[in-house]
Coordinates of C-alpha atoms and ligand atoms in Angstrom, one line a residue:
X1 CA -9.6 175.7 -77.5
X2 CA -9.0 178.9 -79.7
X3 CA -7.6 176.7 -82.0
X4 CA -10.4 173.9 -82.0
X5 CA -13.3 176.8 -82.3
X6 CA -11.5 178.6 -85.4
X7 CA -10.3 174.9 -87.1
X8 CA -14.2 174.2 -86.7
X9 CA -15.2 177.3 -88.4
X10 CA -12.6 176.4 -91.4
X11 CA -14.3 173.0 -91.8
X12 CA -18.0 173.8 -91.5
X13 CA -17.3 177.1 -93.4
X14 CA -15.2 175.5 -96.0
X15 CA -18.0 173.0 -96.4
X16 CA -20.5 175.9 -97.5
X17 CA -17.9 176.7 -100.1
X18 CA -16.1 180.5 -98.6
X19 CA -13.2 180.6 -98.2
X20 CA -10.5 182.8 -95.8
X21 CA -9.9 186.7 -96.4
X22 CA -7.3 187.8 -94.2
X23 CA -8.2 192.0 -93.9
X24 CA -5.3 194.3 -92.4
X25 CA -5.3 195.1 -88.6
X26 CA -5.6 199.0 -89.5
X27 CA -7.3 200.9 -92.6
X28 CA -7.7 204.5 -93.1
X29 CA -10.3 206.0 -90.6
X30 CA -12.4 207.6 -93.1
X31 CA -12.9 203.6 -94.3
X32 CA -14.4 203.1 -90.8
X33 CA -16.0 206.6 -90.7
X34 CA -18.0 205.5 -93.8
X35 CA -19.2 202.1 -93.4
X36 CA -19.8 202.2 -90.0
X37 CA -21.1 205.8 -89.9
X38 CA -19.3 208.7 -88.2
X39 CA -22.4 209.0 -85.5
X40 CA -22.2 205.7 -84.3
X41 CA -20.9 205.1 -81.2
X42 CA -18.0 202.5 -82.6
X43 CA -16.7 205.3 -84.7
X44 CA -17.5 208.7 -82.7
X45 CA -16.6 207.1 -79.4
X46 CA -14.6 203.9 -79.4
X47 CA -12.4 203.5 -82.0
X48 CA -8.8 203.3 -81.4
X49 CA -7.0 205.8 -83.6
X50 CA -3.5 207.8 -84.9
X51 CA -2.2 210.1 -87.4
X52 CA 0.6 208.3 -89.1
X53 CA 4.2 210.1 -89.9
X54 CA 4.2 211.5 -93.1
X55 CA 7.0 210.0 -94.8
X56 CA 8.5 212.8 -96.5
X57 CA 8.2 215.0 -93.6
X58 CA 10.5 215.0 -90.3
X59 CA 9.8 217.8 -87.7
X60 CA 12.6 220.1 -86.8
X61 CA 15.8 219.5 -84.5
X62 CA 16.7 223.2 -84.0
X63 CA 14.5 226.4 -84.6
X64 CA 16.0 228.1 -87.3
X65 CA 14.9 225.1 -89.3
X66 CA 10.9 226.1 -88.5
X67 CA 10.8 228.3 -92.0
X68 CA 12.1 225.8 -94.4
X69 CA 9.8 223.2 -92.8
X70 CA 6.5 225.4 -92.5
X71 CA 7.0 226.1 -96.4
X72 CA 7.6 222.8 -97.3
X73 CA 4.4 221.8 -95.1
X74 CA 2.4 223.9 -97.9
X75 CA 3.8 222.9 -100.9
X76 CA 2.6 219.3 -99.6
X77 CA -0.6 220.7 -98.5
X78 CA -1.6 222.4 -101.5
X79 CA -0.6 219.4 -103.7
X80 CA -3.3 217.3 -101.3
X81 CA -0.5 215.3 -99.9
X82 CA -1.0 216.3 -96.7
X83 CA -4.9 216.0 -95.1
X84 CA -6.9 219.1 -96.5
X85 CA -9.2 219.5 -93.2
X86 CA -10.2 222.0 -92.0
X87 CA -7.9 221.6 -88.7
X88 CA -5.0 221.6 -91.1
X89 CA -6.1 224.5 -92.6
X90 CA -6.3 226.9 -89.5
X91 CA -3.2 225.0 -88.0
X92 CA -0.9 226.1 -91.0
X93 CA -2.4 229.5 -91.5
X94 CA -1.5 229.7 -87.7
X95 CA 1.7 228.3 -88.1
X96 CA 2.9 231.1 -90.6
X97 CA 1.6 234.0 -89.1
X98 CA 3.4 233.2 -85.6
X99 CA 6.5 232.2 -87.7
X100 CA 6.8 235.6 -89.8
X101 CA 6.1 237.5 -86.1
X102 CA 8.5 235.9 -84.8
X103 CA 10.8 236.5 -87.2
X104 CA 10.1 240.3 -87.7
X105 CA 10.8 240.4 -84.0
X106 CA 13.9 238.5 -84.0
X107 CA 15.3 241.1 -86.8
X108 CA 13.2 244.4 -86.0
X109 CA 13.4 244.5 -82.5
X110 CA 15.4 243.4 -79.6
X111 CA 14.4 239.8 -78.5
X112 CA 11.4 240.6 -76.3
X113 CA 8.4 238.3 -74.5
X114 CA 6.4 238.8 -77.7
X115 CA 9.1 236.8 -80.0
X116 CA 8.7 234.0 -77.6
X117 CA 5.4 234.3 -77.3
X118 CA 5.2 233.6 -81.1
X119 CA 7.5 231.1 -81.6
X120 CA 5.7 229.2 -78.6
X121 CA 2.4 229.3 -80.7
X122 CA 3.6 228.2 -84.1
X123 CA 5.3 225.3 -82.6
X124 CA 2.2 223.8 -81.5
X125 CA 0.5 225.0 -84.3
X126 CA 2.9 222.8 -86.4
X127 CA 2.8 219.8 -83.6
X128 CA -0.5 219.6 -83.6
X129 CA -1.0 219.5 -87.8
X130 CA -2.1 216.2 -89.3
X131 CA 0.4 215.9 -91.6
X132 CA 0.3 212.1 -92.7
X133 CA -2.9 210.1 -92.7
X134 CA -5.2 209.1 -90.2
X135 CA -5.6 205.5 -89.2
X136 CA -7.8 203.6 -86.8
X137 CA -7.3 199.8 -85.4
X138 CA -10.3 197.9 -86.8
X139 CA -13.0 197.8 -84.7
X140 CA -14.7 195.4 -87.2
X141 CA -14.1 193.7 -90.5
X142 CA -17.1 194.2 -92.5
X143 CA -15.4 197.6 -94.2
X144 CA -12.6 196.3 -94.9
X145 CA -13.6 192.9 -96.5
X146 CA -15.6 195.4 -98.6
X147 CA -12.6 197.7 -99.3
X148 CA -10.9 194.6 -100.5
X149 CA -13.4 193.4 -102.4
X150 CA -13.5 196.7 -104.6
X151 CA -9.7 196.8 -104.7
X152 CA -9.1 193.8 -106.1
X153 CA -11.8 193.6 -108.4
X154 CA -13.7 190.8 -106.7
X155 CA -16.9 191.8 -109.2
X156 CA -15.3 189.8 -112.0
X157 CA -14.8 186.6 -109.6
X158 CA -17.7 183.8 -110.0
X159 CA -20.4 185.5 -108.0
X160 CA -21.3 185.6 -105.1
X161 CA -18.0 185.6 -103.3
X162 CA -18.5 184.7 -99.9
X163 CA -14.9 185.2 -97.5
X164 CA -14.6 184.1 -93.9
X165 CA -12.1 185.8 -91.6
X166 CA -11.0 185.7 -87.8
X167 CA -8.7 187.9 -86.0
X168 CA -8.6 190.7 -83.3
X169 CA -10.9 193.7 -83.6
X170 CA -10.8 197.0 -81.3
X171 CA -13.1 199.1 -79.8
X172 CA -12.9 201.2 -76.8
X173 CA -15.2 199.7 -74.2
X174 CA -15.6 200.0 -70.7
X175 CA -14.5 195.7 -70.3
X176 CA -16.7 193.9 -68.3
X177 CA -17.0 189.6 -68.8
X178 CA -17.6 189.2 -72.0
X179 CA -16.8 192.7 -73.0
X180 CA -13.1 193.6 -73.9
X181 CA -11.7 196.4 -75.6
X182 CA -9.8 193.7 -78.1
X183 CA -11.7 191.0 -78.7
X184 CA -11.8 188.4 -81.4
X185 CA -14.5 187.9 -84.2
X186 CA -15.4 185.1 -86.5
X187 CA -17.0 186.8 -89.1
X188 CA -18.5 186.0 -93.0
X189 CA -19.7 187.6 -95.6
X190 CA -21.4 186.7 -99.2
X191 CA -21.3 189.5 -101.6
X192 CA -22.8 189.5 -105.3
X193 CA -22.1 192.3 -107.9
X194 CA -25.1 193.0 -109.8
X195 CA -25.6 192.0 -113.3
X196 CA -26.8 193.1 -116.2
X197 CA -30.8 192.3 -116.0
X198 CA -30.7 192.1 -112.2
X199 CA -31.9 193.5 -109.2
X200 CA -35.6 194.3 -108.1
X201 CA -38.6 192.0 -106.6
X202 CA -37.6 189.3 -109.0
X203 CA -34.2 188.5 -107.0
X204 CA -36.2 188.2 -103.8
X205 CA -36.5 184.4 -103.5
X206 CA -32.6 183.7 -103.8
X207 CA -31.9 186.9 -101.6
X208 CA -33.5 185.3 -99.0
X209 CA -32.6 181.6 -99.8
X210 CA -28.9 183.2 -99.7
X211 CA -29.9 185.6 -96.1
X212 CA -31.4 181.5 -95.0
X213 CA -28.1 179.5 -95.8
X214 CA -25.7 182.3 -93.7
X215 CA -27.9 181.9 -90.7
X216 CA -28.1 178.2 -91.5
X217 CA -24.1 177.8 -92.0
X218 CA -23.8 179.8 -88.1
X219 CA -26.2 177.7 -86.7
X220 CA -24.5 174.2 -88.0
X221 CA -21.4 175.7 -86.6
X222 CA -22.5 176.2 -83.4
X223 CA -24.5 173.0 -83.2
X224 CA -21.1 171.4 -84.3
X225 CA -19.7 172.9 -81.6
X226 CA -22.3 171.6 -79.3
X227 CA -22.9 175.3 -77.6
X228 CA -25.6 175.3 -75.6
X229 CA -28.6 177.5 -75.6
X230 CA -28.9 178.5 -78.7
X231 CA -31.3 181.1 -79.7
X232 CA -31.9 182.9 -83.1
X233 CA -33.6 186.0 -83.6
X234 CA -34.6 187.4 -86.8
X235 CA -36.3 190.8 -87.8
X236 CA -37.0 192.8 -91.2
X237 CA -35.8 196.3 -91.2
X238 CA -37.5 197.1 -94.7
X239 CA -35.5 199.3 -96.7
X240 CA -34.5 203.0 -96.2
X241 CA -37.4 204.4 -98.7
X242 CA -39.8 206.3 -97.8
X243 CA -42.8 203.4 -98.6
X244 CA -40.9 201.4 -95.7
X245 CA -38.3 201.9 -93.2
X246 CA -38.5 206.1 -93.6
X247 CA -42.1 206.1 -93.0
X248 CA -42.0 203.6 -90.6
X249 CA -39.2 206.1 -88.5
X250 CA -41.1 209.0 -89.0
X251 CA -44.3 207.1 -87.6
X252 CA -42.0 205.8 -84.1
X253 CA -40.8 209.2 -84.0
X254 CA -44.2 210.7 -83.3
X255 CA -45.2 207.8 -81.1
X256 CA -42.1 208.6 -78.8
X257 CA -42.7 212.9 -78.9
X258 CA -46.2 211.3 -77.3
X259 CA -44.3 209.4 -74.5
X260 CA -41.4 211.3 -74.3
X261 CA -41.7 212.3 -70.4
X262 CA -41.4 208.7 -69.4
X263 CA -38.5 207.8 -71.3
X264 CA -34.8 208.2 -69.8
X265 CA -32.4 210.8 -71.1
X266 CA -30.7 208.5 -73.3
X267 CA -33.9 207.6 -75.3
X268 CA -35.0 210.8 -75.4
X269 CA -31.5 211.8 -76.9
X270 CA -32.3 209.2 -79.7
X271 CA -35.4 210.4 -80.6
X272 CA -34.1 213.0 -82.5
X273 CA -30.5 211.4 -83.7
X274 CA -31.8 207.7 -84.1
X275 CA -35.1 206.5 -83.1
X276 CA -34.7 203.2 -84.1
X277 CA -32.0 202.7 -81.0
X278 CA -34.3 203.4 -78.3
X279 CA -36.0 200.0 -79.2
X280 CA -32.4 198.5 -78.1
X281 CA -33.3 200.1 -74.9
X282 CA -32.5 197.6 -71.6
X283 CA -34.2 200.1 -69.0
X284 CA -36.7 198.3 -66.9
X285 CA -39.0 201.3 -67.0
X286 CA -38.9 202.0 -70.6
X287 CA -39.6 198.2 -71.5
X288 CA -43.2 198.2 -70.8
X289 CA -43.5 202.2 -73.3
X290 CA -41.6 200.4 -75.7
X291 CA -44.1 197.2 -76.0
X292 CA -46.9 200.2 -77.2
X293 CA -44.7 201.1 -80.4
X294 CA -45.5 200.9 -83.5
X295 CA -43.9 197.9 -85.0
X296 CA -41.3 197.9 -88.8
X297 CA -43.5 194.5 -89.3
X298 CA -46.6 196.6 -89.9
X299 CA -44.8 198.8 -92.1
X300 CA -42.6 196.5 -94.6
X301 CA -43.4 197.6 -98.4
X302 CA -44.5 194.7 -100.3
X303 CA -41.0 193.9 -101.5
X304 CA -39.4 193.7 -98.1
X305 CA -42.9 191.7 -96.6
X306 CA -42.3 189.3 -99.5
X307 CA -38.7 188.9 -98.5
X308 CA -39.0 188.3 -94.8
X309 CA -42.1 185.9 -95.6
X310 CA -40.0 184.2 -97.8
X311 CA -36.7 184.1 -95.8
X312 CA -39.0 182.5 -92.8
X313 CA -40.1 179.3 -95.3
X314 CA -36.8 179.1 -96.1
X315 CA -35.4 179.0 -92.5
X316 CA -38.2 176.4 -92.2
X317 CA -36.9 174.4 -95.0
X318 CA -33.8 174.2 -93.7
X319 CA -34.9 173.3 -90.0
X320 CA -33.4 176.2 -88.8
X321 CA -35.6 177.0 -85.8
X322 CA -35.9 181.0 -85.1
X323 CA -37.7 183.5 -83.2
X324 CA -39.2 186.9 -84.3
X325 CA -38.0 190.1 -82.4
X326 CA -39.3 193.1 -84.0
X327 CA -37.0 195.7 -81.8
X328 CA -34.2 193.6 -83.3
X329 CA -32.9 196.9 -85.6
X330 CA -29.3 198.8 -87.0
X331 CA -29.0 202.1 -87.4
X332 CA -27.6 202.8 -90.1
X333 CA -29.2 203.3 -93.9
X334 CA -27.8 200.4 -95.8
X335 CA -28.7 198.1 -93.4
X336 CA -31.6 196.0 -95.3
X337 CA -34.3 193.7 -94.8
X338 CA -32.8 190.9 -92.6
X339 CA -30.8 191.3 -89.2
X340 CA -30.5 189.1 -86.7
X341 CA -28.9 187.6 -83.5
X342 CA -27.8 185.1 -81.2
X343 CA -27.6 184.5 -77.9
X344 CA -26.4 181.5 -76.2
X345 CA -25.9 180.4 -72.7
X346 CA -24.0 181.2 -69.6
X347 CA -22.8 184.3 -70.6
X348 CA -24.9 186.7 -67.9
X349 CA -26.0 190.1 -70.2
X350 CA -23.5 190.1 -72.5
X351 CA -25.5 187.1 -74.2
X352 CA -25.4 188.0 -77.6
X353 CA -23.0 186.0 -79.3
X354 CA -23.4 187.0 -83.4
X355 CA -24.9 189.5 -85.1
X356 CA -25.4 189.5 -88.5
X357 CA -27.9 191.3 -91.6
X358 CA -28.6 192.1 -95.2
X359 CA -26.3 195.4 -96.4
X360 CA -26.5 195.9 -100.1
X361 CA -25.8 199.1 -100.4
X362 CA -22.5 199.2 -98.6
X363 CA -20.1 198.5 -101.7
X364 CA -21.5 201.1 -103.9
X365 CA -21.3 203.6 -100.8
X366 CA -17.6 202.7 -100.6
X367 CA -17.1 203.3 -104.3
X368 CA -17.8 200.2 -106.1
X369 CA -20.8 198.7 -108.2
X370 CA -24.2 198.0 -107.0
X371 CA -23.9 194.5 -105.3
X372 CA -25.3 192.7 -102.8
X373 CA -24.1 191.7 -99.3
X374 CA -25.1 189.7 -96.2
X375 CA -23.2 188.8 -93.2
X376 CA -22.7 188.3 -89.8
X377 CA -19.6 188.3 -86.8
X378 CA -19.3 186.1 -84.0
X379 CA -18.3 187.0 -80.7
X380 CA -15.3 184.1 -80.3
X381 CA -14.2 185.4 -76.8
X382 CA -18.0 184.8 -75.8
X383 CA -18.3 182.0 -78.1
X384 CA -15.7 180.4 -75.7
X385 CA -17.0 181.3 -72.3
X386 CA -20.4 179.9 -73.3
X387 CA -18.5 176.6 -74.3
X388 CA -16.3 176.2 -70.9
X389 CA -19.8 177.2 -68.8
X390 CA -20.9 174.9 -70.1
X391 CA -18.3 172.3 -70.0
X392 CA -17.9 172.1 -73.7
X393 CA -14.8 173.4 -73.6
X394 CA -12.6 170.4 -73.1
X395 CA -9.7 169.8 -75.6
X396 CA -8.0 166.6 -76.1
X397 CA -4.5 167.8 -74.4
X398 CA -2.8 164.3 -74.1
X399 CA -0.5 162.1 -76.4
X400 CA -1.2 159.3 -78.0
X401 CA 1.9 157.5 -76.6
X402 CA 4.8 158.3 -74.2
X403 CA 8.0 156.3 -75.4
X404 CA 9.7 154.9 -71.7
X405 CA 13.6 153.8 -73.0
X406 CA 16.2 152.1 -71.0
X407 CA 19.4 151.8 -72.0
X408 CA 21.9 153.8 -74.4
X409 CA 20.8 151.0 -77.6
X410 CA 17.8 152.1 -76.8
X411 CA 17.7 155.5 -77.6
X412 CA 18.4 155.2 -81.1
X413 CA 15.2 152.8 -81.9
X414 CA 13.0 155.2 -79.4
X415 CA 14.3 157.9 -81.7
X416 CA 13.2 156.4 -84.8
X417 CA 9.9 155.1 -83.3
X418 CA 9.1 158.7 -82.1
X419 CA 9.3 159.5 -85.8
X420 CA 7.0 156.8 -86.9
X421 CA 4.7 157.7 -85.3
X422 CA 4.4 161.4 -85.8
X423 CA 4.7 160.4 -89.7
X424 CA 1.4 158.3 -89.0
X425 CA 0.1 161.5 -87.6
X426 CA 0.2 160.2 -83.9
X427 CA 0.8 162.9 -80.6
X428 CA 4.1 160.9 -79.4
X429 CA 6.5 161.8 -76.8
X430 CA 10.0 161.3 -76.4
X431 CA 11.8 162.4 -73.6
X432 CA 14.9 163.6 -73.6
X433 CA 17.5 161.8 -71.3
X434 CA 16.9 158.0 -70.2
X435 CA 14.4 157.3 -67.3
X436 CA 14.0 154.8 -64.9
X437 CA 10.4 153.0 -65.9
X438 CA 9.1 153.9 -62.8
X439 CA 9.1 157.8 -63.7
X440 CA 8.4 157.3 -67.2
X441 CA 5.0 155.6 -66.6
X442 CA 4.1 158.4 -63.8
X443 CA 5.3 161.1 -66.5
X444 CA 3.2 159.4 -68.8
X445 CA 0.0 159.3 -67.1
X446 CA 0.6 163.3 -66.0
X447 CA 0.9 164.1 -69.7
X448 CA -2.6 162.2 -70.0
X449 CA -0.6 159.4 -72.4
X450 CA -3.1 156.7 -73.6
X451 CA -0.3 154.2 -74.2
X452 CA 3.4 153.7 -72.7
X453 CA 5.7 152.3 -75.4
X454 CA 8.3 150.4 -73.3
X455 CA 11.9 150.2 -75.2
X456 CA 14.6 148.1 -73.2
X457 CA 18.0 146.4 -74.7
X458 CA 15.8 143.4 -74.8
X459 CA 12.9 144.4 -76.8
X460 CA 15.4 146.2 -79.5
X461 CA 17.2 143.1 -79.8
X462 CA 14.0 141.2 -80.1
X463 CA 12.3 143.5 -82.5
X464 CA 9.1 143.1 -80.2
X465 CA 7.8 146.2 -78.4
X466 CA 5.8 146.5 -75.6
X467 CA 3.2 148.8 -75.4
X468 CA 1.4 149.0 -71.8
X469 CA -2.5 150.6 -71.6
X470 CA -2.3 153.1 -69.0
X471 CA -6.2 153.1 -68.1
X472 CA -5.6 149.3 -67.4
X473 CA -2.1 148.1 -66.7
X474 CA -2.7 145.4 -69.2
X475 CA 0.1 144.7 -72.2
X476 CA 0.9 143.3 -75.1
X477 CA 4.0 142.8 -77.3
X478 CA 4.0 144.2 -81.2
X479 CA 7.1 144.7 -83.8
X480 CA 6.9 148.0 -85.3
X481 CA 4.5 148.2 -88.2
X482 CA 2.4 146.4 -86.4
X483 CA 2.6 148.9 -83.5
X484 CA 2.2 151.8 -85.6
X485 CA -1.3 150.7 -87.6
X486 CA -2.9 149.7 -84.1
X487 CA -1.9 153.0 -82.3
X488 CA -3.4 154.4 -85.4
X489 CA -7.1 152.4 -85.1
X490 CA -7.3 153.6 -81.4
X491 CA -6.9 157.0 -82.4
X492 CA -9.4 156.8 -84.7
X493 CA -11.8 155.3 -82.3
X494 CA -11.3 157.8 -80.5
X495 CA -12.2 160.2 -82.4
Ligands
AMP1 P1 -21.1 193.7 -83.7 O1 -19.9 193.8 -84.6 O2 -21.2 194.9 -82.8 O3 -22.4 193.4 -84.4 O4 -20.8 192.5 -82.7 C1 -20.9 191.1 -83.2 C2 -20.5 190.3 -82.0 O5 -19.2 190.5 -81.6 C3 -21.4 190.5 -80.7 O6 -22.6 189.7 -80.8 C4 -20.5 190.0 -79.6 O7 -20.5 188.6 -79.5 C5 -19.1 190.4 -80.2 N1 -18.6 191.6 -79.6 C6 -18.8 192.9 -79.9 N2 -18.2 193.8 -79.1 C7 -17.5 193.0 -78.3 C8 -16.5 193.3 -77.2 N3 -16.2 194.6 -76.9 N4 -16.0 192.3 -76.5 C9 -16.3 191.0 -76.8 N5 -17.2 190.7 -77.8 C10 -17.7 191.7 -78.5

């Protein structure tokens, strides 16, 4: 079923012309830190990190080797091959005082509680230095599609480049259905490098016919996929200028001072850090506070109106049938214009199975040139529990035809037949030792076998095969080409 979900993916993706990025499993955390933002929870609270060895670097075996290894430590720090921070910093200042202590003990002084006391300190001083980098399991694949994209000079590719990728992503959740702390995402993104003479209002129409085909390419996937309960949310989030989004903060901010009492701690917490979370708010009591808000809709600058105006006539003209949810917001500033969700089916309060939105300010913030991006990830683990509830999830697990022999001659013909037919593309199977018919034909219908191809001495010699229909009983005798182009149509009938 994995494999059916992410093979339909290829297809319908392939057929809106992206094609497959493959990012690493883990990238620098500073990557994450940046594009994700340090204050997020994903990043503060739940990614899944390590400081790597530094490869020059091998702590010591015996004591006396501490000196040589503390200097060397410095030489590396000072040259910036070792993480300047700040905990590095103290750590090796640490490090050397405890160290020369130590030693003017060890040489000054008979070997007293104080020498031990110092040479406990600087060895977890050095333990605890970050000496090679710091690396963090992805815990999405947005950054680093972006990472890529500036590495490799993507910006001179026909623009805009849109990538697909799947794979395993990691954050540190509290699991619960639907809610795992390595989970798998089907994500896409479509990024455009500005050129010369673009940007501004005049892009608006093909931003938004671009933001309309993504949602519209998700959408035909999931239909293809026949998932049930399908519902699309969309939202504007303006832009982070003062005209729009900024204003628009500033504006919620004061409406939630005023209600502040009869909000929970959480939301209160947020008013302050990010307002525009406590409209993600699921408390029962807050919902009805929350519905007395000002709304981003009422606060769009003309640009961003125009954009979400026009990215809901081109949803329209492409028959992709959407709600508006004005709480539907990100945090974070390069987030732009459209977001949205959906949910599907079955899957209890965990229903949200993609998210997706308009970031075009991410490259640049990452280091490369003004461009353009829009994308979305999908949920795949929920993907697939929305499928099975709903009894979508059914794979095709049988063969085509189970090949019954008899007889050593046999074996050589039920050999070659086997090989026909997987040539002609065709699930056969050939088991491995002879079998009297009687087990082969109950073998064959466990296996879920269409067809029995029955091979005795007397159908080799003949050249005339028999080939029995399971659901029926019923036969019929074929030679082998013959065999081969028939087993074929019934595959293709069905499907
Ligand atoms: P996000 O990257 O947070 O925008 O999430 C996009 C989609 O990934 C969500 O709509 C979920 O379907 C899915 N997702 C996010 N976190 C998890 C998780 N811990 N376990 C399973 N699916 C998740």
């Amino acid at each position: 079923m994995w494999n059916r979900v992410e093979q339909t993916a290829r297809e319908v993706f392939g057929t809106f012309g992206f094609g497959e990025i493959r990012p690493p499993i883990f990238e620098p955390t500073e990557l994450f830190a940046r594009a994700v933002g340090g204050e997020t929870d994903i990043v503060s609270k739940e990614m899944y990190s390590f400081t790597d060895r530094h490869e020059k670097l091998e702590l010591p075996k015996v004591m006396g080797d501490y000196g040589g290894f503390i200097e060397k430590v410095e030489k590396l720090y000072d040259s910036g091959e070792i993480p300047r921070t700040n905990n590095n910093d103290l750590l090796l200042t640490r490090a050397k005082t405890h160290w020369k202590q130590y030693v003017e003990h060890a040489t000054t002084g008979p070997f007293v509680a104080e020498g031990f006391e110092n040479l406990f300190r600087m060895v977890i001083a050095v333990n605890a230095l970050q000496l090679g980098p710091e690396l963090s399991l992805r815990p999405e694949a947005t950054a680093s599609v972006c990472r890529a994209y500036i590495e490799h000079n993507m910006h001179a590719w026909p623009q805009p480049v849109k990538l697909y990728y799947t794979g395993p992503m990691f954050r540190r959740e509290r699991p619960q259905k639907g809610r795992y702390r390595q989970f798998y995402q089907i994500g896409a993104e479509v990024l455009e490098t500005l050129q010369q003479g673009q940007g501004g209002a005049k892009d608006i129409p093909k931003d938004a016919a671009v933001d309309a085909e993504v949602i519209e390419m998700v959408m035909a996937f999931f239909g293809r996929l026949e998932l049930q309960g399908v519902q699309l949310e969309i939202n504007s989030i303006g832009h982070n200028a003062p005209d729009c989004r900024r204003g628009y903060v500033e504006k919620l901010k004061a409406a939630l001072v005023e209600v502040k009492d009869k909000l929970g701690e959480d939301s209160r917490r947020r008013i302050e850090t990010n307002p525009l979370r406590v409209l993600d708010s699921k408390l029962e009591h807050e919902q009805a506070i929350i519905a007395t808000l000002p709304r981003i809709g009422d606060h769009l600058c003309d640009d961003c109106a125009k954009h979400y105006r026009e990215l809901k006539r081109q949803l329209n003209l492409r028959e992709v049938k959407y709600e508006e949810n004005w709480r539907l917001v990100r945090g974070l500033d390069y987030y732009m214009r459209t977001t949205f969700e959906i949910t599907a089916q079955g899957l209890g309060s965990q229903n949200a199975v993609c998210g997706g939105g308009r970031y075009d300010g991410l490259v640049e913030l990452l280091g490369g040139p003004p461009t353009k991006g829009i994308g979305f990830a999908i949920g795949e683990d929920r993907l697939m529990l929305s499928l099975q509830e709903a009894g979508k999830g059914g794979v095709a697990q049988g063969r085509d035809v189970y090949i019954a022999w008899m007889g050593e001659k046999a074996q050589a013909t039920a050999i070659a037949a086997a090989r026909k037919l997987r040539d002609a593309g065709l699930r056969a199977e050939l088991p491995p030792v002879e079998q009297k018919l009687g087990k082969a034909l109950g073998q064959a219908d466990k296996l879920g076998a269409r067809y029995a191809l029955i091979l005795g001495e007397d159908e080799v010699v003949s050249g005339q095969w028999t080939l029995k229909t399971l659901a029926d009983g019923s036969q019929k005798k074929m030679g082998e080409a013959e065999l081969v182009e028939f087993l074929k149509g019934a595959r293709a009938l069905s499907g």
